[in-house]
XYZ file of C-alpha atoms in Angstrom:
501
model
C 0.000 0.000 0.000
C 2.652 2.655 -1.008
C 0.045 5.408 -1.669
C -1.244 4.730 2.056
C 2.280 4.804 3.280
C 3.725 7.912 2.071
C 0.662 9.246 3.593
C -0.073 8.042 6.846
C 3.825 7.865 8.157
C 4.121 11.562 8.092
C 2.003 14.513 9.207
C 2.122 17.197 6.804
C 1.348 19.726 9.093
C 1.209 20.059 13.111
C 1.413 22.583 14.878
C 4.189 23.847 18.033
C 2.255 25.641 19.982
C -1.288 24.501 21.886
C -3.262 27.857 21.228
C -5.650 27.060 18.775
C -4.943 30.850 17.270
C -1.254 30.590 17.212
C 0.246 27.927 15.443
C 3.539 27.278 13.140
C 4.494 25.011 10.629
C 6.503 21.715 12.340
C 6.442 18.393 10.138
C 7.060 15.417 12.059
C 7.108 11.561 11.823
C 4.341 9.643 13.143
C 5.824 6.319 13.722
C 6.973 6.498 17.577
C 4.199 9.698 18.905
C 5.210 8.956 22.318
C 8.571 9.634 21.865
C 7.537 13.281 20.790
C 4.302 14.110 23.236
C 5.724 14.953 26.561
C 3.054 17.394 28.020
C -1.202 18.519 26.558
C 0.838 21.311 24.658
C 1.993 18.490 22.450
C -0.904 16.549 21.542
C -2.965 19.883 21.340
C -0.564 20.452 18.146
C -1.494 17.157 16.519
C -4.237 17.928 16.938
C -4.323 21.323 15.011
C -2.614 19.730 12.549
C -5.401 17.277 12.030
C -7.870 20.717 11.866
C -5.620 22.021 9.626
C -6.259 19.168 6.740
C -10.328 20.538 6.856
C -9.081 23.647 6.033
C -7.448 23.012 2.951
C -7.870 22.387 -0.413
C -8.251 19.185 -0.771
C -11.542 19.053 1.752
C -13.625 21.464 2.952
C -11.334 24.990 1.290
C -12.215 23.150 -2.307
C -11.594 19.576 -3.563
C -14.329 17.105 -1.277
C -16.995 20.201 -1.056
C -17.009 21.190 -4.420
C -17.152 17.760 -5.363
C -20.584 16.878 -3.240
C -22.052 20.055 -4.077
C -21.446 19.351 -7.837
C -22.905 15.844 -7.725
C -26.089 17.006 -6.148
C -29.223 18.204 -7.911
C -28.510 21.748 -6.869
C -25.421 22.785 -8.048
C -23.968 22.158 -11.186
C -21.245 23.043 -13.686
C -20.911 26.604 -14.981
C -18.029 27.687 -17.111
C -17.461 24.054 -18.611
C -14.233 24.877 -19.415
C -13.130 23.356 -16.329
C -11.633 20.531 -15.266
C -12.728 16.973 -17.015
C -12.711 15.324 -13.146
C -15.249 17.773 -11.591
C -17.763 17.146 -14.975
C -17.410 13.550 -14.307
C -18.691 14.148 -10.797
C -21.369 16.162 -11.956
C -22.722 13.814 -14.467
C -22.474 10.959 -12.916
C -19.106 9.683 -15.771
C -16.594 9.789 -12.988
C -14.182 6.678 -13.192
C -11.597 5.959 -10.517
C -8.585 7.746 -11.380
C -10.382 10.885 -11.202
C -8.553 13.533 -8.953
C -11.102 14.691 -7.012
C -11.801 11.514 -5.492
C -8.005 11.092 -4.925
C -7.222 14.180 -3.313
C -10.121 14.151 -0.843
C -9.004 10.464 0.475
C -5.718 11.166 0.666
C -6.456 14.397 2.747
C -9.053 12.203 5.319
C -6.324 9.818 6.044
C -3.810 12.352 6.659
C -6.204 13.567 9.404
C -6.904 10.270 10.458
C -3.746 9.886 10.878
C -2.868 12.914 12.820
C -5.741 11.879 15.171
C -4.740 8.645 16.054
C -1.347 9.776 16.781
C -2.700 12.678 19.243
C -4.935 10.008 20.807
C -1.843 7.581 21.863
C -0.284 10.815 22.733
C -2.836 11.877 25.109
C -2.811 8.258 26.199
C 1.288 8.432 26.992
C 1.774 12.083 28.695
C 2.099 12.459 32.426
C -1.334 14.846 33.310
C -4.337 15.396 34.784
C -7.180 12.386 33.562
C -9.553 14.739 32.672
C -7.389 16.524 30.355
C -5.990 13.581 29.017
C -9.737 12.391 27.598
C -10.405 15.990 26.746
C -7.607 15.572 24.392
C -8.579 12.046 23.040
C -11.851 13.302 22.428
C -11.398 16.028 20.701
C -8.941 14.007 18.318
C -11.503 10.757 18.206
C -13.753 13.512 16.924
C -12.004 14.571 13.991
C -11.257 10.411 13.419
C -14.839 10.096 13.292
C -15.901 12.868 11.353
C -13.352 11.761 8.656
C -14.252 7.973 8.792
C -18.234 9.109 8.210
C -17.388 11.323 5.223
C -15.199 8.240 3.816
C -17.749 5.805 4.695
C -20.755 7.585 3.028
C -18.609 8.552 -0.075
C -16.968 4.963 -0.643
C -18.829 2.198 1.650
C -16.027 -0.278 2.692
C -12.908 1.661 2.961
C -9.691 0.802 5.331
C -10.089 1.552 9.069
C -7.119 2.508 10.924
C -7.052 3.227 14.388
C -3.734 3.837 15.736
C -0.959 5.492 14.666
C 1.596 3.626 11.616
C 4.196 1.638 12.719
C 5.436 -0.463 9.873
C 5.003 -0.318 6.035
C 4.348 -4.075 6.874
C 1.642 -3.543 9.040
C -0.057 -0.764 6.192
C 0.533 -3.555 3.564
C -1.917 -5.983 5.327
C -4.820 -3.538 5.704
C -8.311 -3.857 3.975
C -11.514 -2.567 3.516
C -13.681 -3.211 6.254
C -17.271 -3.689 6.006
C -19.133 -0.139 6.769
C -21.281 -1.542 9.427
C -17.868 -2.326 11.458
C -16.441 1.540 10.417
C -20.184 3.124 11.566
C -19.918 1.514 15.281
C -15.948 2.964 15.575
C -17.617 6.205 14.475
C -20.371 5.818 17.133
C -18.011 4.743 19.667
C -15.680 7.524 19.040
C -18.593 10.265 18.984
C -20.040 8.913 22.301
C -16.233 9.385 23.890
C -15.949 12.327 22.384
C -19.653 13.706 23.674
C -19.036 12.324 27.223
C -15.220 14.128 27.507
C -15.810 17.384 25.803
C -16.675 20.515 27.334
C -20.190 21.992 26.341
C -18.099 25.110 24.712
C -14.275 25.827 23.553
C -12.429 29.017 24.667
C -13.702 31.752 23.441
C -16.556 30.236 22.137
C -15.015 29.046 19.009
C -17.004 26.921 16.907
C -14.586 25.090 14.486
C -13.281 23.174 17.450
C -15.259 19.927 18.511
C -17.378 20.213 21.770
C -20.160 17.703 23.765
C -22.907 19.450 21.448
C -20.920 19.409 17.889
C -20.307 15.452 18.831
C -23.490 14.579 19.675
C -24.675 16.600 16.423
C -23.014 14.639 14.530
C -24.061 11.263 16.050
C -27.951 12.440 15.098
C -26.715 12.530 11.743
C -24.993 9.259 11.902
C -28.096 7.723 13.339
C -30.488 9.422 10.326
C -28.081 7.903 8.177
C -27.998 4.169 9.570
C -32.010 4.851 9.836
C -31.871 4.189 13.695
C -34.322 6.804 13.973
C -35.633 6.326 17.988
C -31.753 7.098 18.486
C -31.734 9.966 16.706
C -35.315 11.233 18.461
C -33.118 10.342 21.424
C -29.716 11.902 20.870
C -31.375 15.212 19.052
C -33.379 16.035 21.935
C -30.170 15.901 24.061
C -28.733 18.794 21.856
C -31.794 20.984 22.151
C -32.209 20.403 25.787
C -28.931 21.667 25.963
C -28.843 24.494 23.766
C -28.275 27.022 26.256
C -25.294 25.078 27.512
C -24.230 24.776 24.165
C -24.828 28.236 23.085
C -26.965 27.298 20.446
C -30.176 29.270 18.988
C -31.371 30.191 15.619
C -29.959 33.848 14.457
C -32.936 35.798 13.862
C -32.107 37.079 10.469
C -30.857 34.324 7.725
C -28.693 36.399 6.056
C -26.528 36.693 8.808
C -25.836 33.010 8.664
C -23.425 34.234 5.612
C -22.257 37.524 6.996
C -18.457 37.389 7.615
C -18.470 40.626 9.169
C -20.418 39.035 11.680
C -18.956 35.370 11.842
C -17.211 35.477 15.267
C -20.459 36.782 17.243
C -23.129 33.625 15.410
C -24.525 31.573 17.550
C -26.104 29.256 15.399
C -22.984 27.442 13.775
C -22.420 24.567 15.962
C -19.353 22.825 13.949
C -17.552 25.545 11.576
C -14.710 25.581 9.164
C -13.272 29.047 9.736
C -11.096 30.714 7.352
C -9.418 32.785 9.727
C -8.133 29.977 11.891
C -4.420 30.072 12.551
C -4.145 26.842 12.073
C -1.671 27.420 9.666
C -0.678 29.017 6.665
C -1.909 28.719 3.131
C -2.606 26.431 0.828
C -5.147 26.254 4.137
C -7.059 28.731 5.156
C -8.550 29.460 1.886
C -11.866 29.735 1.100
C -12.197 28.627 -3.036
C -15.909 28.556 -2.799
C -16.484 32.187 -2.841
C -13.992 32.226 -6.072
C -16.069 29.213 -7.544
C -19.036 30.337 -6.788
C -18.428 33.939 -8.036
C -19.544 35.682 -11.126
C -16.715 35.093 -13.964
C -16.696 38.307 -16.216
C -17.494 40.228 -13.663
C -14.885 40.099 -10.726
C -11.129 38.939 -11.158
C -10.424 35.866 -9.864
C -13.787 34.623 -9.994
C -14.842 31.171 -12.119
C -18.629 30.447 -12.230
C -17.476 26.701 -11.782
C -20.401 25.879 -9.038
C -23.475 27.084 -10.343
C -26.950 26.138 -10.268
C -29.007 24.887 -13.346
C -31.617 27.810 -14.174
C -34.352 25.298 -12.826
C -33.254 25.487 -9.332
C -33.837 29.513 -8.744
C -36.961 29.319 -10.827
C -38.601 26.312 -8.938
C -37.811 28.661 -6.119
C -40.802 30.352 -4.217
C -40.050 34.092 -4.625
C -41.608 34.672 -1.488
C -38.783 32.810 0.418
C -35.908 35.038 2.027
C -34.271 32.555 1.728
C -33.993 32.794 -1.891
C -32.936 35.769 -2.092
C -29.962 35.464 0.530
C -29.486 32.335 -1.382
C -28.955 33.648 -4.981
C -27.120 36.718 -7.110
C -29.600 36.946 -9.782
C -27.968 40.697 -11.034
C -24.983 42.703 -10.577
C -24.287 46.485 -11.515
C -22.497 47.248 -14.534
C -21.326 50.598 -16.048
C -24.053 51.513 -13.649
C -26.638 49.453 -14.886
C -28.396 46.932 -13.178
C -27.855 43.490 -15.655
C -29.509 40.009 -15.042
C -27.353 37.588 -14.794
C -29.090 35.672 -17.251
C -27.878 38.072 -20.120
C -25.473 36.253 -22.594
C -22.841 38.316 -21.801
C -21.481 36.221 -19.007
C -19.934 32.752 -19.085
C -22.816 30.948 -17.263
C -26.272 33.200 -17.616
C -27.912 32.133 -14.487
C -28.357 33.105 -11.241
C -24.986 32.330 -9.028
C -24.536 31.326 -5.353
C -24.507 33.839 -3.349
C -23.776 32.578 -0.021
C -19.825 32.461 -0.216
C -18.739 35.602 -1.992
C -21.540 37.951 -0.865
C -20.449 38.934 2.317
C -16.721 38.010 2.569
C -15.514 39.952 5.737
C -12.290 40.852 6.680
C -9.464 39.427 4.103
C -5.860 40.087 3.560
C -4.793 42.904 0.780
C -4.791 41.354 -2.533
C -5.905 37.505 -1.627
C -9.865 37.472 -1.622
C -9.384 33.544 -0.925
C -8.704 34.648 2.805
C -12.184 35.498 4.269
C -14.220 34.981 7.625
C -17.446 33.818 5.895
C -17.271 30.498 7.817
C -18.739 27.083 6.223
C -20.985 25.882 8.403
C -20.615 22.415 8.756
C -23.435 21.771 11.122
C -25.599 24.641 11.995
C -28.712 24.201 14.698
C -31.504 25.224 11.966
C -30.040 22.097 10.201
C -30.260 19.812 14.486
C -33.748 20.808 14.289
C -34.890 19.266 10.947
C -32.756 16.250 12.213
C -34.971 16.147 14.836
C -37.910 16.619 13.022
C -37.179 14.461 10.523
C -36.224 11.582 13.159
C -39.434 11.977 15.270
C -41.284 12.355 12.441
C -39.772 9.195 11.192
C -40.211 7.307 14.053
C -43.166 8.895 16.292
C -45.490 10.052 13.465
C -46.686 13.866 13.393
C -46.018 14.767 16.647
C -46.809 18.368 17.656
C -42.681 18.490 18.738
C -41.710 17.576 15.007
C -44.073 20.246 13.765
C -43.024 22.925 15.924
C -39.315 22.534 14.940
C -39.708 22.930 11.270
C -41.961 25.562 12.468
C -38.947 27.760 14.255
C -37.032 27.196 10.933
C -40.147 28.610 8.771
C -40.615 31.447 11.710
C -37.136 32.986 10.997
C -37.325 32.497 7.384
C -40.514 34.859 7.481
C -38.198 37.666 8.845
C -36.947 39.362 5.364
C -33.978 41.438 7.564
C -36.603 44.391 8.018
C -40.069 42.902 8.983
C -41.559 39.582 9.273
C -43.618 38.332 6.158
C -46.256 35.495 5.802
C -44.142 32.771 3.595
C -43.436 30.431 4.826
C -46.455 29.214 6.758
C -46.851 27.043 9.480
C -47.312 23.782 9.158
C -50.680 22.771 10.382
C -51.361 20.829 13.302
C -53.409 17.909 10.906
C -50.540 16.799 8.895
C -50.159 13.419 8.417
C -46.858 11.549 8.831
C -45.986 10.571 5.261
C -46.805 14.151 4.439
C -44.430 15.991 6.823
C -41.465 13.647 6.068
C -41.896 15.140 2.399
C -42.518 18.559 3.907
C -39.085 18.226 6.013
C -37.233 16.852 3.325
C -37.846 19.897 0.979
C -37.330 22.286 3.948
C -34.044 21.300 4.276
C -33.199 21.113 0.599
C -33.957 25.017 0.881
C -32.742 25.754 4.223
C -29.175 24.266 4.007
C -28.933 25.260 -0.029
C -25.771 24.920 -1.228
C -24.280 24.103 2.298
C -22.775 20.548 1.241
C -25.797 18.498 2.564
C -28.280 17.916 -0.277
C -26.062 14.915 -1.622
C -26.209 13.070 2.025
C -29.844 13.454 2.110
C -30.504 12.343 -1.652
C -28.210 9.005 -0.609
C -29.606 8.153 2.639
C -32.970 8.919 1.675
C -32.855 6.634 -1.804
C -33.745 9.354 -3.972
C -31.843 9.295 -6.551
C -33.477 8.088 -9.624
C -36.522 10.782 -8.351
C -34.297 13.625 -8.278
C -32.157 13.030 -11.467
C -34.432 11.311 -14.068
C -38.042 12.570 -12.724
C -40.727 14.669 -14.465
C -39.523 17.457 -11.956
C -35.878 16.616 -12.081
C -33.927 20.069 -10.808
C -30.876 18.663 -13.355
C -31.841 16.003 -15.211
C -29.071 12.875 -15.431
C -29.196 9.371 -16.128
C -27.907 7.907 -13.053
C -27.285 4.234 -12.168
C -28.611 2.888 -8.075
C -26.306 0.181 -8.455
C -23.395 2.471 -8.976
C -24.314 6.008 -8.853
C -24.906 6.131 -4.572
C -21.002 5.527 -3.769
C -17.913 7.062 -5.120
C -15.185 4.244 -6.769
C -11.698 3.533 -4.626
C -9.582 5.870 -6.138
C -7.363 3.697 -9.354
C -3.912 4.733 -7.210
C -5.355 2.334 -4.175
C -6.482 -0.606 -6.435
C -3.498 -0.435 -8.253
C -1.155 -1.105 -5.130
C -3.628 -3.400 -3.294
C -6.125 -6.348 -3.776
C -9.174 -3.784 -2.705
C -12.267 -4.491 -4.783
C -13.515 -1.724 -6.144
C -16.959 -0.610 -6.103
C -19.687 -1.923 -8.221
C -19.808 -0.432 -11.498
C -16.589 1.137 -11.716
């Protein structure tokens, strides 16, 4: 397994220092951690090293978003003059040598890796208990959060919990079976919810605490369709909200406001551009330059755009759409649609990334503060919704959580409005799961979630090759819900790959 090796003996990046705000540049080998972690200060730094990787390009700054926002029916390609690998994603052609899917697993392990070498570090240093399993949760946080993304984009993929010791002992791994990686993921969230504190210094939300872990375990549960778990654990969260820190913002826009980003308090997981981890390529947020209008800003690449039918299926009534979307843009003075020929995709463009930047360095509008929001608590409550819902019927509770979503999105930034409504007391169950589902596609647009929910919900043929298909593709079930192994793995191991590829 050379392509696992040359990855997963050395950290790329890890930090010196244990402030989360202050860190430098220090690589170092992975294969004896406890000869380097002498004190928390130490495994604090792996640590931010393993941050550092969902920061970068290659996950959350570019590669792995772009790539699950593209193969939803949401977003989709603008200025096709880009790169043949992000098409394939999009149109369901990809084969497994594409880069994308490369890049992305190669930058999972790497964190993986940097986890489970914090963990045995926190495990070896002479301190308090209680700080050592602070420590080991936080990094059995990040292992999990990396193992569910692998699991839910590949199925079976190798599970490696401790640090590497031996090309030998690389060279025997395998794929294990995704029902074995989901209960490490469980177990490691549970540690991780039990050992955190309910908030981070300074409030910080792109640092794991109880409430991001046990977030994430409702969305584990939805997944694995253990839905009286995810009643369960959900409930848990929003009991504790005010321990947490956790309500809705009252205007949406804000959400996307990176003026604003360090007072939110509705972001309860966060990739924030402004981080310290480290220094670029991380810390840089490619979304607002994909996402941007080419021809009209430098720098900018209408890559991830939406297909025309998306905005117009879109109730113009809805804030949200309009926080949502750049439909026109001032030119020569003149306001011009930006469905006009004259630009290099003529449709309405994302505006949630590039609208609202905040602060960013002279001359590199790739450093902002508008945070990715990872998992937010509008998005908890449709979990919970959606779980009691799923597993309770129409309860009154399930309403009245889609019903706080709806309630802010009637709030325009001046007044409130009437649209959304309520949702009536007399709904049925198989009605509100429907009604939940499409909340969700609208509230979390464009926030790397839709492609999750189309998988785990078995949608797929619906959404792509339906009469009201957003962007119509043919797709394949057998195939289409899981990424291949990346061609670089197969070639240096007996893995299988993945049906259809």
């Amino acid at each position: 397994m050379k392509r696992l090796t040359l990855h997963l003996t050395f950290l790329a990046v890890v930090a010196a220092h244990s402030s989360c705000t202050n860190l430098e540049e220090k690589p170092i080998g992975l294969l004896a951690p406890e000869s380097f972690f002498k004190s928390p200060g130490d495994v604090e730094a792996a640590i931010m090293g393993a941050y550092a990787e969902y920061a970068a390009v290659a996950i959350y700054s570019n590669t792995f978003a772009m790539t699950i926002m593209v193969r939803s029916d949401m977003v989709d390609i603008g200025d096709r003059n880009t790169s043949a690998d992000r098409i394939q994603v999009n149109e369901f052609s990809i084969d497994p040598s594409n880069n994308n899917i490369s890049e992305a697993w190669d930058a999972f392990y790497r964190s993986i890796s940097a986890a489970n070498t914090a963990i045995q570090g926190a495990k070896s240093i002479n301190a308090d208990e209680k700080i050592k399993k602070k420590l080991e949760a936080e990094a059995r946080f990040i292992r999990a959060h990396s193992y569910f993304q692998l699991v839910r984009m590949h199925g079976a993929v190798p599970y490696l919990d401790r640090p590497v010791e031996s090309a030998a002992a690389l060279d025997s791994a395998s794929r294990t079976p995704a029902n074995v990686i989901y209960n490490h993921i469980e177990a490691d969230l549970k540690f991780a919810k039990e050992n955190l504190p309910d908030q981070q210094p300074g409030g910080v939300r792109n640092r794991a605490t109880s409430g991001s872990a046990a977030t994430e375990l409702v969305d584990v549960y939805l997944t694995l369709k253990m839905f009286d778990k995810a009643a369960q654990e959900s409930r848990y969260v929003i009991g504790k909200a005010g321990a947490y820190g956790y309500e809705l913002e009252k205007n949406y826009q804000d959400l996307f406001n990176g003026d604003l980003a360090n007072r939110l308090r509705e972001p309860i997981f966060n990739i924030d551009w402004q981080n310290g981890f480290t220094d670029y390529p991380y810390q840089a947020d490619w979304l607002a330059v994909h996402t941007r209008i080419k021809d009209y800003k430098p720098r900018s690449t209408s890559i991830v755009v939406p297909s025309l039918a998306v905005y117009n299926s879109w109730d113009g009534r809805d804030y949200r759409k309009r926080v949502s979307f750049e439909d026109s843009v001032v030119i020569n003075g003149k306001l011009t649609a930006l469905t006009d020929t004259k630009f290099t995709a003529p449709r309405p463009h994302i505006a949630k990334y590039f609208r609202y930047p905040g602060p960013q360095e002279a001359g590199n509008d790739r450093r902002t503060d508008n945070d990715y929001h990872i998992y937010r608590y509008a998005d908890l409550l449709l979990m919970a919704a959606e779980a009691i819902a799923e597993s309770e019927g129409a309860k009154a509770e399930a309403i009245g959580y889609v019903n706080q979503v709806r309630k802010r999105a009637r709030f325009n930034g001046k007044t409130e409005t009437k649209f959304p409504a309520d949702i009536p007391a007399t709904v049925g169950k198989t009605e509100l799961i429907q009604i939940i589902r499409e909340e969700r596609r609208l509230e979390l647009a464009f926030e790397m979630k839709r492609w999750f929910d189309i998988q785990r919900w078995g949608i797929l043929k619906e959404v792509f090759e339906g009469a009201n298909s957003l962007e119509p593709h043919k797709v394949d079930p057998a195939r289409d819900y899981l990424f291949p192994i990346p061609q670089t793995e197969i070639d240096v191991t007996r893995f299988k790959q993945n049906p259809g590829y």
